Amino acid sequence: MKHRPHSFRLRDALGSLSARLLLAFLLPTLLFLSLAGASVYALARASLEDELGASLSALAAATASQVSGERMLTIEPGDDVSGTRTWRNLVRLLDGVRTASGVRRVYAVDARGRVRADVGGNLPVGTEVPDLARDRLELTRVLAGKRAASQVLFTGTDGLLYKTGYAPVVQDGQVVGAIGVEGSAAFFGPLRRLWRTFVMASAVALVALAFIAIITARGLARPLQRLMDSALRIGRGDLTTPVPPEPTREIGVLARELEVMRGALESRDRQLKLMLAGVAHEVRNPLGGIALFSGLLQEDLRAGAHADANSHVDRIQREVAYLQRIVEDFLAFAREQPLARAPMEAPDLVSNACELLSAEAQGKGVSLDMAAAPAHLEADGSLLTAALVNLVKNAVQAAPAGSRVRVRGELRDGRYAIDVQDSGPGVPEAERERIFEPFFTTREQGTGLGLPLARKIARAHGGELSLRSTPGDTVFTLTLPCPLEAGAARAGS
């Protein structure tokens, strides 16, 4: 199975983002417009239908009030052919209502639904009106003495929609017939045009939203693509190309964090290469010495020179011890040890470090002068002691015989500062920053990891390790946070 290149997967991801944004924009809008349009159309249609039905039934009632039920019932089949006076008078009345109101048809029926007069429908007298079968429920209400209108619209022979309003014809308190008025639902023309306009406007709005969604998707996809390209470069091992900043706030935060990660990886990669090179260089010398003296030892043993063999064994053991120290320093520097913070007193830290170096200082003829102001620290005591021991040891080794190494601890601006001062030759200006680089050393038997490890421990505690040096006066300053004293100082102010 072939794997697609990253670029194709990238295009797929961006296309998916564009499609999702497009759907996120269009689907809710389409659903909203559809529901809103259908609801408004249905409400408007129902309202207009009710209004039309009420108007037609009111017109039918007004017409029924002018019709004499007694005379209407005297009209018999054939009166429309012979043109009796009663029939002509009723037709004249209904035709006047039809002409004045503009309705399509007005007719009068008896209680059995048979035509007595029909203006606009031209049904003969005595014929049953077919529409009454459709509006049977409405006719029942009319015969009960109430007005009514057909519940549904019906299509006429002209293809238009119509509605019928009914009203009872009453004679001596009895319903003897009904008046039907058919009117055109002319409002459906404008309503349909309004619906078509709404549909067109909705389509235009959806197209505009689709365009906005595409522009928005591209605006998001391009910085994301640049961000993904940077991530892919980092994944392939390119740690030198910086991640470009992005103007969008959220993506800009991702870009900044990715750049921080890239810088950290680059720094760690550079540090690792430097450490490996340093370890290879430092290990080569003791291994060479071990190989040399083990060969001499073998020759002396073969020759029976046991006295010389002992000296070779001593030299091999010293080289092994030095090699072991290199490995231990390397592991201590490379290992990310979590801090085991615990309350401790600053004077105890200073005194413990000086006690560990007192024998070595006496052996070289150097005196240790210690003074530490009281302060409470939250720190990893063993790591800080190792860092301070390294500083004091360097000072003892640099100090001339008969001189003094001063170790002072005091509060400065809410932090605790420990100064380790010696009167040695000092650190040349060109080497003052490099001495904190791993494996940089000016000594023949130094690993170059002591000061970098001490600075690493200080920074892990939120502190710093700095240097001030002139010939005859070199001071390393270990600064540590002192939260209790800082809080007391703020409370006092």
XYZ file of C-alpha atoms in Angstrom:
493
model
C 0.000 0.000 0.000
C 1.446 3.340 -1.077
C 1.460 6.236 1.319
C 0.394 9.588 -0.037
C 2.853 12.479 0.359
C 2.402 14.983 3.153
C 1.324 17.637 0.635
C -1.670 15.566 -0.470
C -2.706 14.897 3.097
C -2.287 18.611 3.771
C -4.570 19.521 0.864
C -7.114 16.991 2.071
C -7.034 18.491 5.565
C -7.441 22.015 4.227
C -10.208 20.913 1.874
C -11.945 19.262 4.791
C -11.664 22.480 6.791
C -13.141 24.495 3.904
C -15.965 21.990 3.442
C -16.757 21.984 7.154
C -16.797 25.753 7.356
C -18.971 25.883 4.248
C -21.419 23.431 5.789
C -21.272 25.227 9.130
C -22.233 28.482 7.401
C -24.777 27.183 4.904
C -26.667 24.367 6.627
C -27.928 26.368 9.649
C -28.742 29.327 7.410
C -30.559 27.144 4.881
C -32.481 25.421 7.669
C -33.381 28.750 9.274
C -34.481 30.343 5.993
C -36.508 27.286 5.041
C -38.288 27.082 8.385
C -38.791 30.825 8.632
C -40.018 31.152 5.026
C -42.360 28.186 5.270
C -43.724 29.385 8.615
C -44.313 32.937 7.404
C -45.866 31.689 4.166
C -48.179 29.290 6.024
C -49.202 31.956 8.554
C -49.793 34.548 5.852
C -51.830 32.105 3.762
C -53.909 30.963 6.739
C -54.522 34.553 7.814
C -55.536 35.650 4.320
C -57.739 32.597 3.868
C -59.510 33.311 7.146
C -59.943 36.934 6.166
C -61.345 35.977 2.752
C -63.695 33.439 4.301
C -64.935 35.981 6.842
C -65.517 38.594 4.098
C -67.403 36.173 1.834
C -69.581 34.851 4.667
C -70.346 38.431 5.747
C -71.306 39.302 2.154
C -73.478 36.175 2.026
C -75.161 37.208 5.288
C -75.838 40.716 3.980
C -77.338 39.219 0.821
C -79.409 36.679 2.798
C -80.891 39.495 4.864
C -82.404 40.944 1.639
C -83.869 37.653 0.435
C -87.416 36.672 1.330
C -87.375 33.032 2.198
C -91.048 32.639 1.485
C -90.750 33.993 -2.047
C -87.508 32.068 -2.683
C -89.290 28.802 -1.884
C -92.027 29.582 -4.417
C -89.503 29.351 -7.241
C -89.935 26.031 -8.988
C -87.972 24.203 -11.692
C -88.704 25.790 -15.045
C -89.178 29.297 -13.617
C -85.776 30.233 -15.015
C -86.957 29.145 -18.452
C -90.248 30.969 -18.295
C -88.655 33.874 -16.455
C -91.175 34.368 -13.655
C -91.177 37.640 -11.820
C -90.121 36.114 -8.503
C -87.148 34.384 -10.106
C -86.136 37.549 -12.035
C -86.287 39.657 -8.868
C -84.058 37.190 -6.985
C -81.604 36.983 -9.884
C -81.542 40.794 -10.108
C -80.682 41.003 -6.397
C -77.949 38.389 -6.617
C -76.495 39.895 -9.801
C -76.342 43.314 -8.141
C -74.391 41.842 -5.220
C -72.071 40.019 -7.642
C -71.431 43.139 -9.697
C -70.922 45.410 -6.703
C -68.572 43.055 -4.852
C -66.685 41.636 -7.835
C -67.174 38.021 -6.760
C -67.428 35.250 -9.323
C -70.719 33.652 -8.296
C -73.711 34.200 -6.007
C -76.427 31.579 -5.629
C -79.413 30.740 -3.468
C -80.351 27.187 -2.443
C -83.086 25.668 -0.339
C -82.504 23.517 2.727
C -82.002 20.447 0.547
C -79.256 22.165 -1.452
C -81.287 22.653 -4.634
C -80.759 25.781 -6.714
C -83.417 28.511 -6.579
C -81.232 31.076 -8.386
C -77.640 30.966 -9.620
C -75.800 34.023 -10.904
C -72.356 33.179 -12.306
C -72.789 29.396 -12.136
C -75.846 29.206 -14.405
C -77.183 26.022 -12.822
C -80.878 25.416 -13.601
C -83.486 25.794 -10.879
C -83.923 22.573 -8.943
C -80.407 21.288 -9.644
C -78.224 20.182 -6.722
C -75.040 22.243 -6.321
C -72.023 19.853 -6.554
C -69.862 22.105 -4.329
C -72.212 21.536 -1.398
C -71.104 17.904 -1.210
C -67.567 19.162 -0.606
C -68.687 21.677 1.999
C -71.115 19.393 3.805
C -69.841 20.293 7.269
C -70.043 24.011 6.519
C -73.615 23.601 5.154
C -74.617 21.805 8.362
C -73.500 24.847 10.367
C -75.400 27.164 8.026
C -78.627 25.161 8.389
C -78.098 25.497 12.149
C -78.302 29.277 11.685
C -74.613 30.186 11.592
C -72.356 31.685 8.966
C -69.544 29.555 7.547
C -66.857 29.469 4.873
C -65.359 26.542 2.999
C -62.324 25.180 4.785
C -60.329 24.490 1.663
C -59.669 26.436 -1.486
C -60.862 24.886 -4.727
C -59.756 25.417 -8.299
C -62.238 26.869 -10.722
C -62.564 26.168 -14.439
C -60.253 29.149 -15.077
C -57.485 27.511 -13.037
C -57.699 30.061 -10.214
C -58.296 29.328 -6.565
C -61.652 30.176 -5.000
C -63.399 30.093 -1.644
C -67.103 30.081 -0.750
C -68.851 31.940 2.047
C -72.268 30.771 3.283
C -75.054 32.423 5.280
C -78.548 31.094 6.229
C -81.820 32.396 4.779
C -84.289 32.600 7.680
C -88.104 32.752 7.477
C -90.123 32.993 10.659
C -87.167 31.828 12.745
C -86.573 28.789 10.577
C -83.648 28.261 8.211
C -85.232 27.625 4.812
C -82.171 27.967 2.615
C -78.711 29.458 2.172
C -76.816 32.031 0.136
C -73.448 31.030 -1.312
C -70.851 33.564 -2.440
C -67.780 32.374 -4.359
C -64.815 34.749 -4.330
C -61.412 34.493 -5.936
C -58.335 34.028 -3.729
C -56.599 36.764 -5.669
C -54.153 37.345 -2.855
C -52.352 34.130 -3.865
C -50.807 35.880 -6.844
C -48.929 38.490 -4.760
C -48.287 35.861 -2.084
C -46.683 33.549 -4.617
C -44.648 36.434 -6.021
C -43.595 37.306 -2.480
C -42.585 33.672 -1.932
C -40.570 33.617 -5.168
C -38.876 36.864 -4.140
C -38.078 35.364 -0.745
C -36.640 32.245 -2.366
C -34.477 34.321 -4.702
C -33.288 36.547 -1.853
C -32.500 33.433 0.202
C -30.530 31.969 -2.703
C -28.559 35.221 -3.036
C -27.921 35.204 0.731
C -26.721 31.592 0.597
C -24.383 32.392 -2.297
C -23.026 35.370 -0.358
C -22.572 33.215 2.741
C -20.850 30.542 0.670
C -18.471 33.179 -0.677
C -17.808 34.468 2.856
C -17.283 30.898 4.083
C -14.788 30.190 1.309
C -12.892 33.420 2.011
C -12.911 32.657 5.756
C -11.777 29.075 5.153
C -8.924 30.268 2.978
C -7.989 32.872 5.560
C -7.792 30.119 8.175
C -6.292 27.495 5.906
C -3.320 29.547 4.728
C -1.851 30.292 8.181
C -2.677 26.741 9.252
C -0.874 25.442 6.183
C 2.173 27.551 7.030
C 1.972 26.284 10.600
C 1.680 22.684 9.413
C 4.599 23.172 7.028
C 6.688 24.413 9.937
C 5.619 21.436 12.063
C 6.516 19.049 9.237
C 9.927 20.714 8.865
C 10.535 20.293 12.588
C 9.370 16.672 12.351
C 11.881 16.071 9.547
C 14.682 17.427 11.725
C 14.955 20.990 10.368
C 15.402 22.918 13.602
C 17.100 25.998 12.130
C 14.232 27.491 10.097
C 12.177 29.737 12.399
C 8.377 29.473 12.542
C 6.914 32.621 10.935
C 4.590 34.698 13.144
C 0.872 34.798 12.323
C -1.420 37.834 12.699
C -4.476 35.856 13.862
C -4.533 35.756 17.648
C -5.292 32.068 18.205
C -3.082 30.822 15.373
C -0.463 33.383 16.387
C -0.332 31.806 19.856
C 0.182 28.386 18.255
C 2.913 29.820 16.021
C 4.695 31.429 18.991
C 4.480 28.249 21.047
C 5.722 26.201 18.100
C 8.611 28.629 17.668
C 9.428 28.315 21.390
C 9.354 24.532 21.034
C 11.554 24.712 17.939
C 14.043 26.956 19.756
C 14.094 24.622 22.745
C 14.623 21.608 20.510
C 17.336 23.412 18.565
C 19.059 24.442 21.782
C 18.805 20.949 23.208
C 20.008 19.424 19.947
C 22.962 21.813 19.831
C 23.672 21.140 23.495
C 23.454 17.404 22.948
C 25.866 17.535 20.025
C 28.216 19.664 22.082
C 27.958 17.283 25.001
C 28.579 14.250 22.841
C 31.590 15.916 21.286
C 32.840 16.899 24.743
C 32.324 13.416 26.130
C 34.136 11.892 23.159
C 37.027 14.308 23.635
C 37.234 13.875 27.398
C 36.881 10.102 27.283
C 39.555 9.736 24.618
C 42.371 10.915 26.929
C 41.765 8.526 29.845
C 41.099 5.657 27.443
C 44.394 6.425 25.731
C 46.156 6.445 29.099
C 44.508 3.172 30.109
C 45.543 1.535 26.826
C 49.100 2.864 27.195
C 49.666 1.816 30.792
C 47.874 -1.533 30.414
C 50.327 -2.302 27.603
C 53.267 -1.279 29.779
C 51.816 -3.344 32.609
C 51.636 -6.392 30.383
C 55.244 -5.966 29.306
C 56.482 -5.494 32.908
C 54.568 -8.564 34.074
C 56.123 -10.643 31.336
C 59.567 -9.297 32.278
C 58.923 -9.887 35.998
C 59.250 -6.164 36.894
C 56.535 -6.197 39.531
C 57.632 -2.961 41.180
C 57.042 -0.999 38.003
C 53.789 -2.901 37.438
C 52.319 -1.491 40.636
C 52.886 2.072 39.466
C 51.191 1.278 36.165
C 48.203 -0.180 38.031
C 47.966 3.018 40.119
C 48.011 5.139 36.964
C 45.336 2.967 35.332
C 43.141 3.285 38.421
C 43.511 7.094 38.379
C 42.497 7.166 34.717
C 39.492 4.934 35.466
C 38.488 7.193 38.376
C 38.748 10.238 36.112
C 36.701 8.454 33.454
C 34.074 7.579 36.048
C 33.901 11.217 37.156
C 33.382 12.307 33.544
C 30.488 9.867 33.186
C 28.926 10.933 36.491
C 29.211 14.640 35.636
C 27.747 13.989 32.206
C 24.794 12.052 33.635
C 24.197 14.676 36.304
C 24.121 17.433 33.686
C 22.030 15.541 31.118
C 19.509 14.086 33.557
C 16.304 16.108 34.112
C 15.871 15.654 37.845
C 12.612 16.841 39.434
C 13.216 19.173 42.353
C 12.406 17.793 45.789
C 11.689 21.136 47.457
C 11.625 21.322 51.207
C 12.061 24.115 53.795
C 15.683 24.770 54.665
C 17.794 27.451 56.326
C 20.231 29.379 54.169
C 23.097 29.310 56.755
C 22.875 25.481 56.816
C 23.321 25.376 53.048
C 26.441 27.549 53.201
C 27.993 25.767 56.185
C 27.415 22.278 54.680
C 29.182 23.212 51.465
C 32.133 24.732 53.315
C 32.485 21.718 55.598
C 32.676 19.381 52.586
C 35.559 21.456 51.138
C 37.387 22.217 54.398
C 39.831 19.288 54.083
C 40.738 20.119 50.486
C 41.174 23.792 51.392
C 43.506 22.944 54.296
C 45.494 20.640 52.063
C 46.183 23.534 49.721
C 46.767 26.062 52.472
C 43.635 28.053 51.792
C 41.311 29.175 54.586
C 37.537 29.357 54.258
C 35.798 32.463 55.644
C 32.059 31.854 55.945
C 29.250 34.206 57.011
C 25.536 33.758 56.180
C 22.549 35.876 57.185
C 19.515 33.876 58.337
C 16.827 33.225 55.723
C 14.243 30.573 54.920
C 14.403 28.810 51.553
C 12.141 26.353 49.701
C 14.652 24.305 47.725
C 16.196 20.937 46.937
C 18.962 20.878 49.522
C 21.093 18.154 47.943
C 21.160 19.777 44.489
C 21.873 23.260 45.853
C 24.634 21.863 48.076
C 26.211 20.175 45.029
C 26.081 23.460 43.084
C 27.584 25.490 45.939
C 30.259 22.834 46.576
C 31.313 23.166 42.936
C 31.640 26.941 43.266
C 33.639 26.718 46.491
C 35.852 23.972 45.061
C 36.638 26.084 41.982
C 37.474 29.022 44.236
C 39.786 26.868 46.411
C 41.572 25.521 43.339
C 41.993 29.024 41.862
C 43.087 30.706 45.109
C 46.835 30.975 45.762
C 48.298 29.205 48.807
C 47.944 31.204 52.005
C 44.973 33.202 50.703
C 41.371 33.174 51.824
C 38.107 32.152 50.099
C 35.143 34.142 51.362
C 31.616 32.721 51.243
C 28.911 35.280 52.107
C 25.126 34.897 52.147
C 22.726 37.850 52.486
C 19.320 39.146 51.426
C 19.274 41.437 48.390
C 16.017 42.869 47.019
C 13.903 40.025 48.370
C 16.274 37.299 47.107
C 19.062 35.426 48.817
C 22.515 35.915 47.275
C 25.535 33.708 48.050
C 28.910 35.180 46.983
C 31.946 32.892 46.592
C 35.052 35.110 46.337
C 38.680 34.201 45.722
C 41.855 36.169 45.028
C 43.089 34.026 42.148
C 44.193 35.248 38.708
C 40.587 35.699 37.589
C 38.750 34.675 34.453
C 39.804 36.364 31.193
C 37.042 38.471 29.679
C 36.885 36.306 26.537
C 36.156 33.240 28.670
C 33.623 34.688 31.131
C 30.578 33.522 29.190
C 32.126 30.382 27.773
C 32.863 28.947 31.191
C 29.133 28.234 31.512
C 29.164 26.207 28.285
C 29.262 22.406 28.734
C 32.753 20.858 28.458
C 34.544 24.198 28.283
C 37.461 24.131 30.756
C 40.883 25.659 31.150
C 42.159 22.812 33.335
C 43.867 19.677 32.176
C 41.790 17.416 34.401
C 38.494 19.320 34.285
C 35.323 18.042 32.638
C 33.842 21.482 32.031
C 30.455 20.432 33.437
C 30.628 21.794 36.977
C 29.664 25.428 36.290
C 27.022 24.587 33.633
C 25.473 22.128 36.078
C 25.528 24.713 38.885
C 23.807 27.314 36.667
C 21.270 24.703 35.565
C 20.442 23.914 39.220
C 20.151 27.625 40.046
C 17.765 28.299 37.157
C 15.704 25.232 38.016
C 15.081 26.881 41.394
C 14.125 30.172 39.739
C 17.506 31.721 40.515
C 20.666 32.595 38.611
C 24.422 32.114 38.664
C 26.589 35.061 37.593
C 30.246 35.999 37.528
C 32.223 39.167 38.278
C 35.968 38.838 37.782
C 39.067 40.963 37.770
C 42.659 39.836 38.386
C 42.914 39.101 42.110
C 39.150 39.334 42.721
C 36.704 36.784 41.291
C 33.155 36.470 42.644
C 30.576 33.879 41.659
C 27.076 34.887 42.883
C 24.347 32.284 43.351
C 20.974 34.070 43.649
C 17.927 32.192 44.911
C 14.276 33.216 45.416
C 13.328 33.790 49.000
C 9.486 33.844 49.087
C 8.998 34.211 52.826
C 11.295 37.214 53.155
C 9.861 38.786 49.993
C 6.313 38.432 51.361
C 7.373 39.932 54.684
C 8.995 42.865 52.902
C 5.803 43.547 50.910
C 3.670 43.289 54.028
C 5.929 45.728 55.847
C 5.748 48.278 53.041
